[in-house]
Structure formats: C-alpha cells, structure tokens
Coordinates of N, CA and C in Angstrom, one line a residue:
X125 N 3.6 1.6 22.8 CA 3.8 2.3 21.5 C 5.3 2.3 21.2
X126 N 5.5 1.6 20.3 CA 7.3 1.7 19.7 C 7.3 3.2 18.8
X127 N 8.7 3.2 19.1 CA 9.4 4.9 18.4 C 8.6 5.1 16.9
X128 N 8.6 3.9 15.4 CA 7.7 4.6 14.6 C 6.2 4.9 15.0
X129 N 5.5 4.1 15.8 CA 4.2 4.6 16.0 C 4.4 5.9 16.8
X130 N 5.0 6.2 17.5 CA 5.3 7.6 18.4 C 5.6 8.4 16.9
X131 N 6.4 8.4 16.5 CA 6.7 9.5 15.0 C 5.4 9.5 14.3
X132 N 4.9 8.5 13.7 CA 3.3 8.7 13.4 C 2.4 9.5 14.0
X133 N 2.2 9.2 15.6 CA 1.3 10.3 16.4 C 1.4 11.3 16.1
X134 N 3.0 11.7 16.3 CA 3.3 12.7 16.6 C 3.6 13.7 15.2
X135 N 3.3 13.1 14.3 CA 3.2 14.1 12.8 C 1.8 14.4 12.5
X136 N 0.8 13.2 13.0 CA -1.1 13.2 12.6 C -0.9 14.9 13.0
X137 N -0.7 14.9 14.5 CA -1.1 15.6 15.4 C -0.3 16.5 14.9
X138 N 0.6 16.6 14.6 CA 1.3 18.3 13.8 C 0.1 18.7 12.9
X139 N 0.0 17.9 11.7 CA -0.4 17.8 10.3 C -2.4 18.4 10.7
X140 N -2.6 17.8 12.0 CA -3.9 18.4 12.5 C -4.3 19.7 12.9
X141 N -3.0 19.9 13.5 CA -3.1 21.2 14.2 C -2.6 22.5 13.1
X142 N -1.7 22.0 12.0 CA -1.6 23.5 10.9 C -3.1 23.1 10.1
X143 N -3.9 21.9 10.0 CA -4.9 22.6 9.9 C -5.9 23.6 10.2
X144 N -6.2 22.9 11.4 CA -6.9 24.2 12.4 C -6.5 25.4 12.6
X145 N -4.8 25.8 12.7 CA -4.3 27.1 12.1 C -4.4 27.8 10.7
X146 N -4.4 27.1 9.9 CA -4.0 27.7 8.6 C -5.6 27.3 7.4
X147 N -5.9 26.0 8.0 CA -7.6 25.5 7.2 C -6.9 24.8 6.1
X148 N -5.6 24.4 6.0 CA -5.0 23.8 5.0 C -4.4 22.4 5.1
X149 N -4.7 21.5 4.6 CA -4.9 19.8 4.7 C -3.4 19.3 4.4
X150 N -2.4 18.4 5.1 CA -1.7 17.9 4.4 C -1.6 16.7 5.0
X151 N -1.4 15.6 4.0 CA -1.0 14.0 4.5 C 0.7 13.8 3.9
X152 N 1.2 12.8 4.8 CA 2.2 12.3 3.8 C 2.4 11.3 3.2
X153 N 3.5 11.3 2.4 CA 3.1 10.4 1.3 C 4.1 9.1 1.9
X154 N 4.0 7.9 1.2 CA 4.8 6.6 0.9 C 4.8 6.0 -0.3
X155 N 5.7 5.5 -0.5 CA 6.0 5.1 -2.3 C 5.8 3.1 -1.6
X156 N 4.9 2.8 -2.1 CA 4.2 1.3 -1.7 C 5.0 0.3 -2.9
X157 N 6.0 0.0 -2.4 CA 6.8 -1.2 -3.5 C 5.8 -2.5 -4.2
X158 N 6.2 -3.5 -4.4 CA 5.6 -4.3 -4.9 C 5.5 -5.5 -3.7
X159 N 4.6 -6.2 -3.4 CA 4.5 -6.9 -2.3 C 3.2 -7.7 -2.4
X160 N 3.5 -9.0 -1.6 CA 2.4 -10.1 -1.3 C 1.4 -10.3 -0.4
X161 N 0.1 -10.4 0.0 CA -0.7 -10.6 0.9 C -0.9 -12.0 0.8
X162 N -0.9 -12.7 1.4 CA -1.3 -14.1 1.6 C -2.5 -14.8 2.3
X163 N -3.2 -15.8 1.8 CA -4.6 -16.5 2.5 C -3.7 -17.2 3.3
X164 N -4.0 -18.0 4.5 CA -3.5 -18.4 5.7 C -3.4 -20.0 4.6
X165 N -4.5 -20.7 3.3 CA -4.3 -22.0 3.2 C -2.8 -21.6 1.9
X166 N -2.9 -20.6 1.3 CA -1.6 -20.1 0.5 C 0.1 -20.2 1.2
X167 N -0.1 -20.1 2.5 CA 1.0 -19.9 3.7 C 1.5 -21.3 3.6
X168 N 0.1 -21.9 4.4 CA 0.7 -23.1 3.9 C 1.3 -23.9 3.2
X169 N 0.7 -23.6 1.8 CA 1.2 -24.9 1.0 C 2.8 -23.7 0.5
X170 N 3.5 -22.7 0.5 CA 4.3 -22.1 0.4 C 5.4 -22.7 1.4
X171 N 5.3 -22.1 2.9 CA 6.3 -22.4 3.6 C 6.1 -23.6 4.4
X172 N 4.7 -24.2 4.6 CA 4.5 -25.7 5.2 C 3.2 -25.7 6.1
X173 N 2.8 -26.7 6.6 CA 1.4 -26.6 7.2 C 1.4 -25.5 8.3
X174 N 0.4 -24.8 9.2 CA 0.4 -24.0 10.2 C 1.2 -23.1 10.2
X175 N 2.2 -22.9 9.4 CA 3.4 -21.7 9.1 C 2.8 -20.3 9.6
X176 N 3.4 -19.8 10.2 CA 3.2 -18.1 10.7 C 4.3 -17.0 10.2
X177 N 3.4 -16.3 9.7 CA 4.6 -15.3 9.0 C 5.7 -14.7 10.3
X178 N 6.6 -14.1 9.8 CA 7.9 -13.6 10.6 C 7.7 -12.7 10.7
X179 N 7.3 -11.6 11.6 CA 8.0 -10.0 11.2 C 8.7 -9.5 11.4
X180 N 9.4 -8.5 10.7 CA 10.2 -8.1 10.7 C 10.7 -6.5 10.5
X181 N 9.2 -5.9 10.3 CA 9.3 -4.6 10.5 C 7.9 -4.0 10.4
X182 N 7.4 -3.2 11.7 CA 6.3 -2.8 11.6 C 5.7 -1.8 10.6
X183 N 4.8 -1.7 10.1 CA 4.3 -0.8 9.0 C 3.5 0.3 9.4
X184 N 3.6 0.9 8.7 CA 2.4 2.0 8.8 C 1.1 2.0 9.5
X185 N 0.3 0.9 8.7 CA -0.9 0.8 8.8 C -1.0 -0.2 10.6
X186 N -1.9 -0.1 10.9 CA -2.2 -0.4 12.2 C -2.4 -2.0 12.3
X187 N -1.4 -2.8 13.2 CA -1.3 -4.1 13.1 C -0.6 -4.9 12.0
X188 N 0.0 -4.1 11.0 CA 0.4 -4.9 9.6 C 1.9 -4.4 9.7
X189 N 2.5 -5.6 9.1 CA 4.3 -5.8 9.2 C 4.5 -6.1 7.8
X190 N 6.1 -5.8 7.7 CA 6.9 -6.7 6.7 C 7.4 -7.9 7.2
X191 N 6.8 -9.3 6.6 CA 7.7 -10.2 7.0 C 9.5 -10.6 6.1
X192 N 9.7 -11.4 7.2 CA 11.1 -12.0 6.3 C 10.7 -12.4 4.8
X193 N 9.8 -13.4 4.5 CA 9.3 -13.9 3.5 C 9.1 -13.6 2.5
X194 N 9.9 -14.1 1.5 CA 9.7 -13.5 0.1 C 9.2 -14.5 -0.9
X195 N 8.8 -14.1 -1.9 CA 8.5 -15.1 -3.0 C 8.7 -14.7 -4.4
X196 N 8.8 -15.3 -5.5 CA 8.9 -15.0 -7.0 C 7.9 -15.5 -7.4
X197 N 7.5 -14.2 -8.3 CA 5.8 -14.3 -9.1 C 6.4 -14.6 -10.4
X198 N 5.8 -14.8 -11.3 CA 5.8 -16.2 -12.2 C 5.0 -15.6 -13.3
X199 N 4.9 -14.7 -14.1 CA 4.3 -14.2 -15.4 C 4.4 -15.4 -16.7
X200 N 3.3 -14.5 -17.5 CA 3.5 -15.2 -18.9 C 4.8 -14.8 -19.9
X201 N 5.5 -13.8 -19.6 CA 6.6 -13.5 -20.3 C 8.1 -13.5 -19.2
X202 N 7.9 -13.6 -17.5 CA 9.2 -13.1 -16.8 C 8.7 -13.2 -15.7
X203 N 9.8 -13.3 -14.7 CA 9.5 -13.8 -13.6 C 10.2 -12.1 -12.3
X204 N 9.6 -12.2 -11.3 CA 10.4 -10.8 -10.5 C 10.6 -11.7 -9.0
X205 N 11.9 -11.9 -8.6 CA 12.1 -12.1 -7.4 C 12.1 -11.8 -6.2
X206 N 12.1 -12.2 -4.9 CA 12.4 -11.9 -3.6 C 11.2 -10.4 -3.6
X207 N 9.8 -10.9 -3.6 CA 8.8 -9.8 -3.6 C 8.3 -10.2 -2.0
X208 N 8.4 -9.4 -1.1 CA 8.0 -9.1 -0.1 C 6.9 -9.3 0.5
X209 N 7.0 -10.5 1.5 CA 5.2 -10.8 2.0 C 4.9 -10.0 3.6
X210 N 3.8 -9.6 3.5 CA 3.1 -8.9 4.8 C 2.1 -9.3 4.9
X211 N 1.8 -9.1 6.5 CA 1.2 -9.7 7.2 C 0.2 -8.7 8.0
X212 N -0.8 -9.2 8.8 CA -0.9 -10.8 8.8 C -1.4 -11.3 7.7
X213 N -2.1 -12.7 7.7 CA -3.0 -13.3 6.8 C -3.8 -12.2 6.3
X214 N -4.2 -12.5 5.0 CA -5.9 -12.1 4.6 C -6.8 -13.6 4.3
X215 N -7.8 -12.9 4.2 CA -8.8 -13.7 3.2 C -8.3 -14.3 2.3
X216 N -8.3 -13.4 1.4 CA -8.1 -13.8 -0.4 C -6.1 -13.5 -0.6
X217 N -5.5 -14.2 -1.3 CA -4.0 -13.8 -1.7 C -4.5 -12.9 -2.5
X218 N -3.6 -11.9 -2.7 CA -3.7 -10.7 -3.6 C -2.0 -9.9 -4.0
X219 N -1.7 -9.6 -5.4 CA 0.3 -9.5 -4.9 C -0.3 -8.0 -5.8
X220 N 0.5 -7.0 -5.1 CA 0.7 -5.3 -5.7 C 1.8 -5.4 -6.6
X221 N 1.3 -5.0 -8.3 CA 3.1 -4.5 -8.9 C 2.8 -3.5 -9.0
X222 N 3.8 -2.7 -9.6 CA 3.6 -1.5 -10.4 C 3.1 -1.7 -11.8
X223 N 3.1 -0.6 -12.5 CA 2.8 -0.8 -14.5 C 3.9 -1.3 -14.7
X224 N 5.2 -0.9 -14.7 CA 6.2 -1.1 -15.0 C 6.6 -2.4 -14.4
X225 N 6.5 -3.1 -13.5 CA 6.2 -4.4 -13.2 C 5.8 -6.1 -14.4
X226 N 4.3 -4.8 -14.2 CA 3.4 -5.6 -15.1 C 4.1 -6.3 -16.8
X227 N 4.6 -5.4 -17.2 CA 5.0 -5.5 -18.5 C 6.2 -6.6 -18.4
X228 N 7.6 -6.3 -17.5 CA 7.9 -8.0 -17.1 C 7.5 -8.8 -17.0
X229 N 6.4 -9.2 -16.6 CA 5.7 -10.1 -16.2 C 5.0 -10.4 -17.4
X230 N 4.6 -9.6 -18.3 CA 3.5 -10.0 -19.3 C 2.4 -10.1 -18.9
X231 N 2.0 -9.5 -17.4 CA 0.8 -9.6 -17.3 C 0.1 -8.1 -17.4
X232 N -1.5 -7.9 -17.6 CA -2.0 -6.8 -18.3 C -2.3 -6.2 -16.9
X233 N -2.2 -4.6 -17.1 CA -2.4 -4.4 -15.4 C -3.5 -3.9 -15.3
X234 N -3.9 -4.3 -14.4 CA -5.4 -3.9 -14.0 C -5.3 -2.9 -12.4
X235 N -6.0 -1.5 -12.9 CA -5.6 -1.1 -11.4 C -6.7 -1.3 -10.5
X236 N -6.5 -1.7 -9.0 CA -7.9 -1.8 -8.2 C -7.2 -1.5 -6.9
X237 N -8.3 -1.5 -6.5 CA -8.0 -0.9 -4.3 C -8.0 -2.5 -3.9
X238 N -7.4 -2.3 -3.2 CA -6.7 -4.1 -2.2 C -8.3 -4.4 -2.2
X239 N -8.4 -5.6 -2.2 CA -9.8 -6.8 -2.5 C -10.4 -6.9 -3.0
X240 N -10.2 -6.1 -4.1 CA -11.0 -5.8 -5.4 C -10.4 -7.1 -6.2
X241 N -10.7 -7.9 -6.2 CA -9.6 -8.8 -6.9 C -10.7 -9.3 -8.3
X242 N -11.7 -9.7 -7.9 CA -12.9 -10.1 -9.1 C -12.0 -9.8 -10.7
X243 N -11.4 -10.7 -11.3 CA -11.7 -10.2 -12.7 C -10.1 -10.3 -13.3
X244 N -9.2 -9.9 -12.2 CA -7.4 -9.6 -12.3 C -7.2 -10.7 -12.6
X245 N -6.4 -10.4 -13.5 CA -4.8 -11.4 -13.8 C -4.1 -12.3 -12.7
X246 N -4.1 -13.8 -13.1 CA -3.6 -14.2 -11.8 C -2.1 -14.1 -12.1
X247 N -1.0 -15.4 -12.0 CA 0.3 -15.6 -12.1 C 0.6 -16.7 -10.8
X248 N 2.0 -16.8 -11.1 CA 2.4 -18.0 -10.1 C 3.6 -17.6 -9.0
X249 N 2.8 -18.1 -7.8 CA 3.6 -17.6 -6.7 C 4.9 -18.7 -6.3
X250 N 6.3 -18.7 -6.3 CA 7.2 -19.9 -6.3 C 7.9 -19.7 -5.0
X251 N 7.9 -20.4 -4.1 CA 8.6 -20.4 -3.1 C 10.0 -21.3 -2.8
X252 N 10.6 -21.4 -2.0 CA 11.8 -22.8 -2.4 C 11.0 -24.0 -1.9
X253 N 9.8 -23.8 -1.4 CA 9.2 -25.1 -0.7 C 8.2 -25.8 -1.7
X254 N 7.4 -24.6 -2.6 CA 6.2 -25.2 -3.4 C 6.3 -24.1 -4.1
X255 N 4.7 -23.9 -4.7 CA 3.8 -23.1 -5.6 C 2.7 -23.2 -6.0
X256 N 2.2 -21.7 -5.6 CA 1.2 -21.9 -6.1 C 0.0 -21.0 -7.0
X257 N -0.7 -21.5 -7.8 CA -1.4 -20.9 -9.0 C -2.2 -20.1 -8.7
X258 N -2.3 -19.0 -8.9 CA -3.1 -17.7 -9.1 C -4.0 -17.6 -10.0
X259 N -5.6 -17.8 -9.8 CA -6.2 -17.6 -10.8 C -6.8 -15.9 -11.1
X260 N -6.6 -15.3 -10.0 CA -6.8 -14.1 -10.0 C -6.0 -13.6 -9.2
X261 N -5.9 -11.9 -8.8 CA -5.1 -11.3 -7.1 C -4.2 -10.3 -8.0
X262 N -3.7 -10.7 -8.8 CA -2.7 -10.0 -9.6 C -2.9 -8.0 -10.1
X263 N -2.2 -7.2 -8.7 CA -2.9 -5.9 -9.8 C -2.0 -4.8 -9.2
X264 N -2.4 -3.8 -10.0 CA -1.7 -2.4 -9.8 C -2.4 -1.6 -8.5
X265 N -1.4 -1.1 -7.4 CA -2.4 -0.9 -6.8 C -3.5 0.6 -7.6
X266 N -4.7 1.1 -6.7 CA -4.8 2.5 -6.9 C -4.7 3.1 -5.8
X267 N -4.1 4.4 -5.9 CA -3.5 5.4 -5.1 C -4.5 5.4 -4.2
X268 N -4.3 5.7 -2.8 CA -5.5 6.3 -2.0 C -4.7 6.6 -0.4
X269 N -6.0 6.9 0.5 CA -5.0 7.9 1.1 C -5.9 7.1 2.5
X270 N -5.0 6.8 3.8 CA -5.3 6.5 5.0 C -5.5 7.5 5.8
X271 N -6.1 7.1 6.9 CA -6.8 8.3 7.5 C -7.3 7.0 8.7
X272 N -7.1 7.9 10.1 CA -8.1 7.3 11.1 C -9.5 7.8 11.3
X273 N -10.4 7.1 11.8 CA -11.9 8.0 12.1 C -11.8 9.3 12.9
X274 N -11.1 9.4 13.9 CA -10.6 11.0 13.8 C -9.6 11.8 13.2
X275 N -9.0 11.1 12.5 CA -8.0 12.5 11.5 C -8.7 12.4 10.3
X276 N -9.5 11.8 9.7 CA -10.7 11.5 8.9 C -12.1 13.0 8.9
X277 N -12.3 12.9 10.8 CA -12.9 13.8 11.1 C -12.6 15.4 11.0
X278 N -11.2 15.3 11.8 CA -10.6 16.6 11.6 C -10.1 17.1 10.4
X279 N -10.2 16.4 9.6 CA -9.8 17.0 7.5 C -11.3 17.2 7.2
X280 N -12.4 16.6 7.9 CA -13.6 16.9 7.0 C -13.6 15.9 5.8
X281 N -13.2 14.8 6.1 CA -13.4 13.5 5.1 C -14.3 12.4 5.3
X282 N -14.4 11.9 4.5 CA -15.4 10.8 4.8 C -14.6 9.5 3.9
X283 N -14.6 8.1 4.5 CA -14.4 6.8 4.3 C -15.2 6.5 2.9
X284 N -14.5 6.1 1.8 CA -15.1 6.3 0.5 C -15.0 7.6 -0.7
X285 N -14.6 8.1 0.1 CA -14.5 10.2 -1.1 C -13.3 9.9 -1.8
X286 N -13.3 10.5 -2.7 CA -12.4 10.6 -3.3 C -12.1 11.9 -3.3
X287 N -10.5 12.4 -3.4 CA -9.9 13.9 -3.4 C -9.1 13.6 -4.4
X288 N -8.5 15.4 -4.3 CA -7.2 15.2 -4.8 C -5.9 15.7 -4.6
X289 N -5.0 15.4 -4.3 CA -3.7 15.8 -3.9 C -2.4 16.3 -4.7
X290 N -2.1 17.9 -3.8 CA -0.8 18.0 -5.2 C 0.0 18.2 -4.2
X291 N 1.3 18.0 -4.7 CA 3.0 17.8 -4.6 C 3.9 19.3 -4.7
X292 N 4.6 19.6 -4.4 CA 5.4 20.2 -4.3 C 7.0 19.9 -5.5
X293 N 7.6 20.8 -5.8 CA 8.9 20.3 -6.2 C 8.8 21.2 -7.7
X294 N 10.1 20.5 -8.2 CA 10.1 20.6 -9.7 C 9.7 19.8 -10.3
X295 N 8.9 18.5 -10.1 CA 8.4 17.7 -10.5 C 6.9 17.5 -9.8
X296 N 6.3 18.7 -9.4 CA 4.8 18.9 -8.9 C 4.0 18.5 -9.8
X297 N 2.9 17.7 -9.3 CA 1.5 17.3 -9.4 C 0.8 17.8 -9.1
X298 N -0.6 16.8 -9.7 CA -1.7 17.0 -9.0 C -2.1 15.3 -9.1
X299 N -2.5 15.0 -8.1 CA -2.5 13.2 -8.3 C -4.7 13.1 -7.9
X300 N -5.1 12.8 -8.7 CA -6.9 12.9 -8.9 C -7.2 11.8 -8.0
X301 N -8.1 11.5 -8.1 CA -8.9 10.3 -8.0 C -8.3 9.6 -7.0
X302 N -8.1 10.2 -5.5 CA -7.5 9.3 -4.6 C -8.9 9.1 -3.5
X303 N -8.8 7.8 -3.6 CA -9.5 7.1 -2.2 C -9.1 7.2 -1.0
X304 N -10.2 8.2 -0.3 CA -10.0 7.9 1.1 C -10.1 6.6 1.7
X305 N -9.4 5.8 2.9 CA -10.3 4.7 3.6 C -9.6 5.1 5.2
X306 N -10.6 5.3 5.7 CA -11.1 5.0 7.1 C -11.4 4.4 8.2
X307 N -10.8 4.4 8.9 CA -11.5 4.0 10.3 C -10.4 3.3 11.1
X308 N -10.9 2.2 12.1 CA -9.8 2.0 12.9 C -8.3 1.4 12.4
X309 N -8.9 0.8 11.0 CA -7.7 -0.2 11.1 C -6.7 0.7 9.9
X310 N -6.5 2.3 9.8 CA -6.4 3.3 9.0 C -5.5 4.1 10.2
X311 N -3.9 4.6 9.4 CA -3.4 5.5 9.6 C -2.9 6.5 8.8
X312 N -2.8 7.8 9.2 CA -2.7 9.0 7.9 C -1.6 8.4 7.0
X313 N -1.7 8.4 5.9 CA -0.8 8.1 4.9 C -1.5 7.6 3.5
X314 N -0.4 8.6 2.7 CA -1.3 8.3 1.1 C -0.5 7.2 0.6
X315 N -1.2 6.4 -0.1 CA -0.2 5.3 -0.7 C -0.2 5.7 -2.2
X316 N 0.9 5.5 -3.0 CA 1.4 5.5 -4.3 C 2.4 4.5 -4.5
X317 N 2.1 4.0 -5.7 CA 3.1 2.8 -6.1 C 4.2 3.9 -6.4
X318 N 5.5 2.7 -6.9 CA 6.8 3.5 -7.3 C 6.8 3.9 -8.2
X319 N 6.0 3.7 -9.4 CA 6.2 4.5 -10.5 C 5.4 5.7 -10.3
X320 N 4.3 6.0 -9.5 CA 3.7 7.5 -9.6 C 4.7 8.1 -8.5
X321 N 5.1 7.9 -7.2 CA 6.2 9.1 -6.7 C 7.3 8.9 -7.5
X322 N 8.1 8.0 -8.3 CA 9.3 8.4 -9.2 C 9.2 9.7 -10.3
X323 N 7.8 9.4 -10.8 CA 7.7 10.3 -11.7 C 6.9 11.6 -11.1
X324 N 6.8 12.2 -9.9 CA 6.6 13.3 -9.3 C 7.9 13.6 -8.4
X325 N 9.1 12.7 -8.4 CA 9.8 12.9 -7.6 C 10.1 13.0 -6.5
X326 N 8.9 11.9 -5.5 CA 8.3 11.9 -4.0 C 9.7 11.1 -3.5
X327 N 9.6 11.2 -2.3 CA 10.0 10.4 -1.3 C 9.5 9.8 -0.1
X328 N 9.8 8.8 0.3 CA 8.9 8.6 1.9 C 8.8 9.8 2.6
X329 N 7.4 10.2 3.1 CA 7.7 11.5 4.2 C 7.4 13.0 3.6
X330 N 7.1 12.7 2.0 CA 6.9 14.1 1.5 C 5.4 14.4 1.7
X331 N 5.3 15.7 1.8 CA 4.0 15.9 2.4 C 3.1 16.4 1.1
X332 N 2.1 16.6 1.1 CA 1.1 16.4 -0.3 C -0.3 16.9 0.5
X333 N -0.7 17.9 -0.4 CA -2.0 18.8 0.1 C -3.2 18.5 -0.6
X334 N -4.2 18.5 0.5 CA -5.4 17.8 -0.1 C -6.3 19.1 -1.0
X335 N -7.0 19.0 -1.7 CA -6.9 19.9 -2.5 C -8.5 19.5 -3.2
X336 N -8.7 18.4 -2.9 CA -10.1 18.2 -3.7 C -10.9 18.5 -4.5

C-alpha cells in the first residue's frame, strides 16, 4: 500500500467512524479536470503498435493512474491541448470536458456517467504521432460519488442511488442528482468537474455531506 492509498484508508475510516458517532455522512470531494480514456486499438494508432501507457501518478480510484501522455482534441470551432490520458485501457475511448470546455471546442455538451457514450459528440484526438477520429466519447462528465461495497454498506447506500450532497463555505451548495457507484473497483470520493467545485468554491479534500 503506497502513502496515498494509506491517506485514503485512513480518512474512509475516519469519515466511517463520525458516522457511527454522530449518524452523519460525509465524502470528500475532487474537482475531475478534463482527461482521456483510451481503447488499447486508439493507443495504438496514437503512440504506435503495442504502446503501453506510462504512469505517472496513482489515482484515486483503485488500479487507475495519470499517464505521461497527453493529447489535443480537435473541435468544430477550437482545439484544447496537452489533455491528460489515464489508464489503463478501456473498451471504448471516451475524453471528459467541462461546459466551459465544450464551448471552445464548439462541441454541444452532453452530460453522461463514463460509458454512456451512445449518442455524444465525437471530435479529433491529435497526437505528434497520428490521429484519430471520434465518432462519438465526447462529454461532460455527471457528478457522482465512489464508494467501496463496504463504505457503500456503512453509509446505507446502494450502487445506482442517487443522493444529494451539500458544501460548506460562502459559496455552499446543495449539488442533486449524484450517482452512487459501487463496488470493488470504487473508492470513497465524489467526483465534480472544474466548473461545479469553482463555482461552490471546492477544493481537493473538501468534505461534503450526504444529505439525500
């Protein structure tokens, strides 16, 4: 277990235990930048045959990194550079902007939960090696909140629910319609793009109460 996954344990396990003291839920938050998921035959024709991503900093979520690898997405009106690929492989390529993203780009934003891809806006992914065409993948994420199958258990959630979470500050919320997801490959943490913690005035690490 490396020092962030030890910091992670060791906040669940705070974050569990003022529940069971107090019956009061909190996750914390992360502001989710803009970033690329990649199909293993997308890798390819990008950085070259059998290419393996690099990483370069472990993430949150269980098994998933930031790699070195960046790429420029390619809209109908503007282009955004050096957008950040993680790992590992998926299935399907799929790239997260923000709204405010979107409108650079000229592409219309569509918000969905990662694999929801059916129906989105594609765009063009440019690497210094190739590129390649997006007929769909392109979207905003929506907010939702990670959880393992027991810190899932111990909040009294279920994989699929939707809650809702408020903030703290001079710039307090109430943020609706957040997706739980669950299970092993899930660690506590709510995700929000940059434009919803900018405009509640979150930071990595701010904590946010479930409130449903």
């Amino acid at each position: 277990m490396n020092q962030q996954e030890l910091g992670q344990k060791i906040r669940a396990e705070v974050l569990e235990a003022v529940k069971e003291k107090t019956g009061k839920r909190y996750v914390p938050a992360a502001a989710s930048n803009r970033h690329v998921h990649l199909c293993q035959k997308d890798i390819d024709t990008l950085f070259g045959e059998g290419y393996q991503l690099t990483p370069v900093k472990p993430l949150s979520q269980p098994n998933q990194f930031a790699g070195k690898e960046t790429l420029t997405l390619v809209g109908p009106k503007g282009k955004i550079e050096k957008i950040r690929v993680l790992g590992p492989a998926r299935k399907e390529t799929q790239v997260e902007i923000s709204i405010t993203d979107s409108f650079k780009l000229g592409i219309k934003p569509e918000i969905r939960m990662s694999g929801d891809t059916a129906g989105t806006p594609g765009g063009t992914l440019v690497s210094e090696r190739a590129s390649v065409e997006l007929a769909q993948g392109v979207m905003v994420s929506a907010r939702h909140l990670h959880l393992s199958g027991q810190q899932a258990a111990a909040f009294g959630l279920r994989d699929g629910q939707t809650v809702s979470l408020r903030s703290q500050g001079q710039r307090a919320v109430v943020f609706e319609n957040v997706l739980v997801r669950s299970g092993d490959a899930h660690e506590m943490e709510v995700h929000l793009d940059v434009d919803e913690a900018n405009a509640a005035g979150l930071k990595n690490g701010d904590i946010l109460e479930i409130i449903e």
